[in-house]
Each structure stands twice: as C-alpha cells, then as structure tokens.
Amino acid sequence: MRLLERMRKEWFMVGIVLAIAGAKLKPSVGVNGGPLKPEITVSYIAVATIFFNSGLSLKTEELTSALVHIKLHLFIQIFTLAFFPAAIWLFLQLLSITSINEWLLKGLQTVGCMPPPVSSAVILTKAVGGNEAAAIFNSAFGSFLLGSSSTVPFTSIFSQLFMTVVVPLIIGQIVRRYIKDWLERKKPPFGAISSSVLLMIIYTTFCDTFSNPHIDLDKFSLVLILFIIVSIQLSFMLLTFIFSTRNNSGFTPADTVAIIFCSTHKSLTLGIPMLKIVFAGHEHLSLISVPLLIYHPAQILLGSVLVPTIKSWMVSRQKGVKLTRPPV
C-alpha cells in the first residue's frame, strides 16, 4: 500500500512537470480560445466535474456538519478578507522604500484583497484528504461574498457559482443515495479523478501564463516578484498551520488542511474582471495585473508540490490521535 501511494506521488509530480513543459512548448493549445477551449472545458466542465465528484464521494453528514462549523468558517474568512490584505499592506510599506516598480506593488495589494478560488483550494484539500466539505463552502462563500460587494456584475457571479458548484454538488449527492452501496463496495478512484483535473488546470493555467503579453518585465523584476509571491504564499501557509494546530484551536488535522489552502489561495477568475473594472482605462493596468497573473499559477504549483508532505503530516497526526485516544 505504501509502495502504491509512493508511486502515485511520483507519477503526480511527473505529471506536473509534463504539464508545465507542454504548456511552455505549445501554449496556444491551452489558452482561452485555443483548441482545448479552457474557458468552457476548465471554467465550467472541469469545475462542475470537481463538485459532482465531491457530491458523490462526500457523505451527507459531512456536508451538513461542515456547514455548522462556524469557528472554521470565521477563521478562513477573517484571515482571507481581513488579515491577509492588512498584512500585505504592512509588508508593502517596507517594499515601498526599495526600487521595485510601484505599480507592481499596487498589484500585490490587489492580490491580497481577492477571495479564494472555487476550484484549486477544493482539489488540493481533497488530494490531501482534508475537510473537503469545509473547503467547498468557504471557497464558494468567499467568492460570493466579495463578488456581491464589488463592482463585478452580481448576477454573473451568482449564476456561474450556482451552475458549476451548487448544482453538480446536489446532483452528486442525489446520485450517491442510489448507488451508495456500490460506491462503498467498489471505492471508485475519486482522488485520481481530482488529480487529473488538477493537472489539466495546471496545464491550461501555464499556457495562459506563457502566452500572456501583459507579463512583459525585465528578468530581474520578474524573478524578484516571483520570489516575493512564493515567499508570501509560504509564509501565510505556515502562519495558518501554526494558528490552526495550537492545542486549544479546536481544529482537526483535516480542518487544518482546508484552512491552509482556502486562506492563502486567490481567485484569478474573479480577480481579473475586478481589476479591469476598477482600473478601466488605467495606463498601468498591465503592470497591476502581473502579480495576480503570477500568483495564480504559483499557488497551484506550490500547493501541488506540497500535497505529499501535508498528506504525510495529516496521516501521522491522525494516527497519533487514534493511538492516544482512551479505549471505550
């Protein structure tokens, strides 16, 4: 079993490398409007598949218990929508005295204000084996909350979230009721399906990144902003890990996994339309957009690379809890 798990990890890492290499070699295949039509296959079909998959694999009790886990929801939403932007603002006060382009710094500030993405945080939480139901709720709720209070058209956000998240999840739960025994007996490879969808998202994301004309910086600025973004992501992942694993936190290891991904990931799908509306006609819009365009693929790649490590921690922690639990 351990050998099989190790082989899966290795093949997944190989898949990430191949996906990025393929995107670099022929980015036109996976860009919006290209042969793969990611604006449909990824934005709608892949995301709907993720949540239908979740509806099939999750027990109804898990979904209902996640809905009433108020402490977990408050932690994620406060960290995402209050602590994250405030911490970024303080960090940028230090960076403002450097020679880094001021419009790139403004772009970093806008990244801090974005909600979590609907797809990647859920897929990565599922890949680790974390609290998938909580990840689903907080990803959708964060996008809905910020989208409804911003200048992005409310109806378009609501309809897309409803059709790609709520409807597939409900259909999955309905189908599960009729094939529950078969699912428990056969144990379909839900994890492999999610990993395959994640590889597709990685591929199309990097196709967009490599073909994007807005990322037109000198190599030093590009490397510097990439380093800053990865440092921010790692720092916040570590912070959420420390906060949620304290003895009196009240969170399980599975909760911690959902917290790590939902609290630190930012939505490109909602972010770019917001930037285009807020900074419409602004001569430096392309530079302001760069940090978000880099943050999105970086968070998916970093999260995917860390999946085996976080999963090993969670499994060992859960085993430790079981061993220390007194006999009934």
Coordinates of C-alpha atoms in Angstrom, one line a residue:
M1 CA 0.0 0.0 0.0
R2 CA 2.8 2.4 0.9
L3 CA 4.6 1.5 -2.4
L4 CA 1.4 2.2 -4.4
E5 CA 1.0 5.6 -2.6
R6 CA 4.6 6.5 -3.3
M7 CA 4.2 5.6 -7.0
R8 CA 1.1 7.8 -7.2
K9 CA 3.0 10.7 -5.7
E10 CA 5.9 10.2 -8.1
W11 CA 3.6 10.0 -11.1
F12 CA 1.7 13.1 -10.0
M13 CA 5.0 15.0 -9.8
V14 CA 5.9 13.8 -13.2
G15 CA 2.5 14.9 -14.4
I16 CA 3.1 18.4 -13.1
V17 CA 6.5 18.6 -14.9
L18 CA 5.0 17.3 -18.1
A19 CA 2.0 19.7 -17.9
I20 CA 4.3 22.8 -17.4
A21 CA 6.7 21.6 -20.2
G22 CA 3.8 21.0 -22.6
A23 CA 2.4 24.5 -21.8
K24 CA 5.8 26.0 -22.5
L25 CA 6.3 24.1 -25.7
K26 CA 2.9 24.9 -27.2
P27 CA 1.0 27.4 -25.1
S28 CA -1.5 28.2 -27.9
V29 CA -3.2 24.8 -27.4
G30 CA -4.4 25.6 -23.9
V31 CA -5.1 29.3 -24.0
N32 CA -8.6 30.8 -23.9
G33 CA -10.0 30.4 -27.4
G34 CA -7.5 27.7 -28.3
P35 CA -8.3 24.1 -29.3
L36 CA -8.9 23.0 -25.7
K37 CA -11.4 25.8 -25.1
P38 CA -10.4 26.2 -21.4
E39 CA -13.0 29.0 -21.0
I40 CA -15.6 26.1 -21.3
T41 CA -13.7 22.9 -20.5
V42 CA -12.0 24.2 -17.4
S43 CA -14.2 27.1 -16.2
Y44 CA -17.4 25.1 -16.5
I45 CA -16.9 21.4 -17.2
A46 CA -13.8 20.7 -15.1
V47 CA -15.1 22.7 -12.1
A48 CA -18.5 21.0 -12.4
T49 CA -16.8 17.7 -12.5
I50 CA -14.9 18.5 -9.3
F51 CA -18.0 19.3 -7.4
F52 CA -20.0 16.4 -8.9
N53 CA -17.1 14.2 -7.8
S54 CA -17.3 15.8 -4.3
G55 CA -21.1 15.2 -4.2
L56 CA -20.6 11.5 -5.0
S57 CA -17.7 11.0 -2.5
L58 CA -18.9 13.0 0.5
K59 CA -21.3 11.7 3.0
T60 CA -24.3 14.0 3.5
E61 CA -23.5 14.1 7.2
E62 CA -20.0 15.5 6.4
L63 CA -21.5 18.3 4.3
T64 CA -24.1 19.2 7.0
S65 CA -21.5 19.2 9.8
A66 CA -19.2 21.4 7.7
L67 CA -22.0 23.9 7.3
V68 CA -22.4 24.4 11.0
H69 CA -18.6 24.6 11.7
I70 CA -18.9 28.3 12.4
K71 CA -15.5 28.7 14.0
L72 CA -13.7 27.2 11.0
H73 CA -15.6 29.5 8.5
L74 CA -14.9 32.6 10.6
F75 CA -11.2 31.7 10.8
I76 CA -10.9 31.3 7.0
Q77 CA -13.0 34.3 6.0
I78 CA -11.3 36.7 8.6
F79 CA -7.9 35.5 7.5
T80 CA -8.7 35.8 3.8
L81 CA -10.6 39.1 3.8
A82 CA -9.0 41.0 6.7
F83 CA -5.7 39.6 8.0
F84 CA -4.3 38.8 4.5
P85 CA -4.8 42.3 3.0
A86 CA -3.7 44.0 6.2
A87 CA -0.5 42.0 6.4
I88 CA 0.2 42.6 2.7
W89 CA -0.3 46.4 3.2
L90 CA 2.2 46.4 6.1
F91 CA 4.7 44.4 4.1
L92 CA 4.3 46.8 1.1
Q93 CA 5.2 49.7 3.3
L94 CA 8.6 48.2 3.7
L95 CA 8.9 47.3 0.0
S96 CA 7.9 50.9 -1.0
I97 CA 11.4 52.2 0.1
T98 CA 13.0 49.8 -2.5
S99 CA 13.3 50.4 -6.2
I100 CA 10.6 47.9 -7.1
N101 CA 8.1 49.3 -9.6
E102 CA 5.3 51.0 -7.6
W103 CA 2.6 49.6 -9.9
L104 CA 3.7 46.1 -9.3
L105 CA 3.4 46.8 -5.6
K106 CA -0.1 48.1 -6.1
G107 CA -0.8 44.9 -8.0
L108 CA 0.4 42.9 -4.9
Q109 CA -2.0 44.9 -2.7
T110 CA -4.9 44.0 -5.0
V111 CA -3.9 40.3 -4.8
G112 CA -4.3 40.5 -1.0
C113 CA -7.9 41.6 -1.4
M114 CA -9.0 38.8 -3.7
P115 CA -11.3 35.9 -2.5
P116 CA -10.3 32.2 -2.6
P117 CA -10.7 30.4 -5.9
V118 CA -13.6 27.9 -6.3
S119 CA -11.6 25.0 -7.8
S120 CA -7.9 24.8 -6.8
A121 CA -8.4 25.0 -3.0
V122 CA -11.0 22.3 -3.1
I123 CA -9.0 20.0 -5.3
L124 CA -5.8 20.3 -3.2
T125 CA -7.8 19.8 0.0
K126 CA -9.3 16.6 -1.5
A127 CA -5.9 15.4 -2.8
V128 CA -4.5 15.6 0.8
G129 CA -7.6 14.1 2.3
G130 CA -8.6 17.2 4.3
N131 CA -12.0 18.6 5.2
E132 CA -13.3 18.8 1.6
A133 CA -16.8 19.9 2.6
A134 CA -15.4 22.9 4.5
A135 CA -13.2 23.8 1.6
I136 CA -16.2 23.7 -0.8
F137 CA -18.3 26.0 1.5
N138 CA -15.5 28.6 2.2
S139 CA -14.3 28.8 -1.4
A140 CA -17.8 29.4 -2.8
F141 CA -18.8 31.7 0.1
G142 CA -15.7 33.8 -0.2
S143 CA -16.2 34.3 -3.9
F144 CA -19.9 35.0 -3.5
L145 CA -19.3 37.4 -0.6
L146 CA -16.6 39.6 -2.2
G147 CA -18.2 39.3 -5.6
S148 CA -21.6 40.6 -4.4
S149 CA -19.9 43.6 -2.7
S150 CA -17.7 44.6 -5.6
T151 CA -18.3 46.2 -9.0
V152 CA -18.3 42.8 -10.8
P153 CA -21.8 42.0 -12.0
F154 CA -23.6 40.1 -9.2
T155 CA -25.8 38.0 -11.4
S156 CA -23.0 36.6 -13.5
I157 CA -21.0 35.6 -10.4
F158 CA -24.1 34.0 -8.8
S159 CA -25.2 32.1 -11.9
Q160 CA -21.7 30.7 -12.5
L161 CA -21.2 29.6 -8.9
F162 CA -24.7 28.1 -8.9
M163 CA -24.3 26.2 -12.1
T164 CA -20.7 25.0 -11.5
V165 CA -20.7 24.4 -7.8
V166 CA -24.2 24.1 -6.2
V167 CA -26.0 22.1 -9.0
P168 CA -23.2 19.5 -9.6
L169 CA -22.8 19.1 -5.8
I170 CA -26.6 18.4 -5.3
I171 CA -26.7 16.1 -8.3
G172 CA -23.7 14.2 -6.9
Q173 CA -25.5 13.8 -3.5
I174 CA -28.7 12.6 -5.2
V175 CA -26.8 10.0 -7.3
R176 CA -24.9 8.9 -4.2
R177 CA -28.2 8.0 -2.5
Y178 CA -29.0 5.5 -5.2
I179 CA -25.5 3.9 -5.6
K180 CA -24.2 4.3 -2.1
D181 CA -23.6 0.6 -1.6
W182 CA -21.8 0.3 -4.9
L183 CA -19.6 3.2 -4.1
E184 CA -18.6 1.8 -0.7
R185 CA -18.0 -1.7 -2.3
K186 CA -16.1 -0.6 -5.4
K187 CA -14.4 2.6 -4.0
P188 CA -14.0 4.5 -7.3
P189 CA -10.7 6.4 -7.7
F190 CA -12.1 9.9 -6.7
G191 CA -8.6 11.0 -5.8
A192 CA -7.2 10.1 -9.2
I193 CA -10.0 11.9 -11.0
S194 CA -9.3 15.1 -8.9
S195 CA -5.6 14.8 -9.6
S196 CA -6.3 14.5 -13.4
V197 CA -8.5 17.6 -13.3
L198 CA -5.8 19.5 -11.3
L199 CA -3.2 18.6 -14.0
M200 CA -5.5 19.9 -16.6
I201 CA -5.9 23.2 -14.7
I202 CA -2.1 23.4 -14.2
Y203 CA -1.6 22.9 -17.9
T204 CA -4.1 25.5 -19.1
T205 CA -3.1 28.0 -16.4
F206 CA 0.6 27.8 -17.5
C207 CA -0.5 28.0 -21.2
D208 CA -2.2 31.4 -20.3
T209 CA 0.9 32.5 -18.3
F210 CA 3.4 31.7 -21.0
S211 CA 1.4 33.3 -23.8
N212 CA 0.2 36.4 -21.8
P213 CA 1.6 39.6 -23.3
H214 CA 1.0 41.5 -20.1
I215 CA 3.9 39.7 -18.4
D216 CA 6.4 41.8 -20.1
L217 CA 9.0 42.6 -17.5
D218 CA 12.8 42.5 -17.4
K219 CA 14.1 39.2 -16.0
F220 CA 15.2 40.8 -12.7
S221 CA 11.8 42.3 -11.9
L222 CA 10.1 39.0 -12.9
V223 CA 12.3 36.9 -10.7
L224 CA 12.0 39.3 -7.9
I225 CA 8.2 39.5 -8.0
L226 CA 8.0 35.7 -8.3
F227 CA 10.3 35.3 -5.2
I228 CA 8.1 37.8 -3.2
I229 CA 4.9 36.0 -4.2
V230 CA 6.2 32.5 -3.3
S231 CA 7.6 33.9 0.0
I232 CA 4.2 35.4 0.8
Q233 CA 2.4 32.1 0.0
L234 CA 4.8 30.0 2.1
S235 CA 4.7 32.5 5.0
F236 CA 0.9 32.6 5.1
M237 CA 0.6 28.8 4.7
L238 CA 3.0 28.4 7.7
L239 CA 1.0 31.0 9.7
T240 CA -2.3 29.3 9.1
F241 CA -0.7 26.0 10.0
I242 CA 0.7 27.4 13.3
F243 CA -2.6 29.1 14.2
S244 CA -4.8 26.1 13.4
T245 CA -2.6 23.4 15.1
R246 CA -2.4 25.1 18.6
N247 CA -3.6 22.8 21.4
N248 CA -6.7 25.0 22.1
S249 CA -7.6 25.7 18.5
G250 CA -10.4 23.2 18.2
F251 CA -9.4 22.2 14.7
T252 CA -8.7 18.7 13.4
P253 CA -5.8 17.9 11.1
A254 CA -8.4 17.7 8.2
D255 CA -9.6 21.2 9.2
T256 CA -6.1 22.5 9.1
V257 CA -5.6 21.3 5.5
A258 CA -8.7 23.1 4.4
I259 CA -7.6 26.2 6.3
I260 CA -4.1 26.2 4.7
F261 CA -5.4 26.2 1.1
C262 CA -8.6 28.2 1.4
S263 CA -7.0 31.0 3.4
T264 CA -4.0 31.5 1.1
H265 CA -5.3 30.9 -2.4
K266 CA -6.6 33.8 -4.5
S267 CA -9.1 33.8 -7.4
L268 CA -7.9 34.7 -10.9
T269 CA -11.4 34.1 -12.4
L270 CA -12.9 36.8 -10.2
G271 CA -9.8 38.9 -9.8
I272 CA -9.0 39.8 -13.4
P273 CA -12.6 41.1 -14.2
M274 CA -12.4 43.2 -10.9
L275 CA -9.1 44.7 -12.0
K276 CA -10.4 45.5 -15.5
I277 CA -13.4 47.3 -14.0
V278 CA -11.7 49.1 -11.1
F279 CA -8.7 50.2 -13.2
A280 CA -10.5 50.6 -16.6
G281 CA -8.5 52.8 -18.9
H282 CA -5.6 53.0 -16.5
E283 CA -2.3 53.1 -18.4
H284 CA -0.6 50.8 -15.9
L285 CA -3.3 48.1 -15.8
S286 CA -1.0 45.5 -17.3
L287 CA 1.6 46.0 -14.6
I288 CA -1.0 46.0 -11.9
S289 CA -2.3 42.7 -13.2
V290 CA 1.1 41.0 -13.3
P291 CA 1.2 39.9 -9.6
L292 CA -2.2 38.2 -9.8
L293 CA -1.3 36.5 -13.1
I294 CA 1.8 35.1 -11.4
Y295 CA 0.2 34.4 -8.0
H296 CA -2.4 32.1 -9.6
P297 CA -0.1 29.5 -11.3
A298 CA 2.4 29.8 -8.4
Q299 CA -0.3 28.8 -5.8
I300 CA -1.4 25.8 -7.8
L301 CA 2.1 24.6 -8.4
L302 CA 3.3 25.2 -4.9
G303 CA 0.2 23.6 -3.4
S304 CA 0.6 20.5 -5.7
V305 CA 4.2 20.1 -4.8
L306 CA 3.3 20.3 -1.1
V307 CA 0.4 17.8 -1.3
P308 CA 2.6 14.7 -0.4
T309 CA 4.2 16.5 2.6
I310 CA 1.0 17.8 4.0
K311 CA -0.7 14.5 3.5
S312 CA 2.0 12.6 5.3
W313 CA 1.7 15.1 8.2
M314 CA -2.1 14.7 8.4
V315 CA -2.0 10.9 8.3
S316 CA 0.7 10.7 11.0
R317 CA -1.2 13.3 13.1
Q318 CA -4.5 11.3 12.8
K319 CA -2.7 8.1 13.7
G320 CA -1.3 9.8 16.8
V321 CA -4.8 11.0 17.8
K322 CA -6.1 7.4 17.5
L323 CA -3.3 6.0 19.5
T324 CA -3.7 8.5 22.3
R325 CA -7.5 8.1 22.4
P326 CA -8.6 6.1 25.5
P327 CA -10.4 2.8 24.9
V328 CA -14.2 3.0 25.1

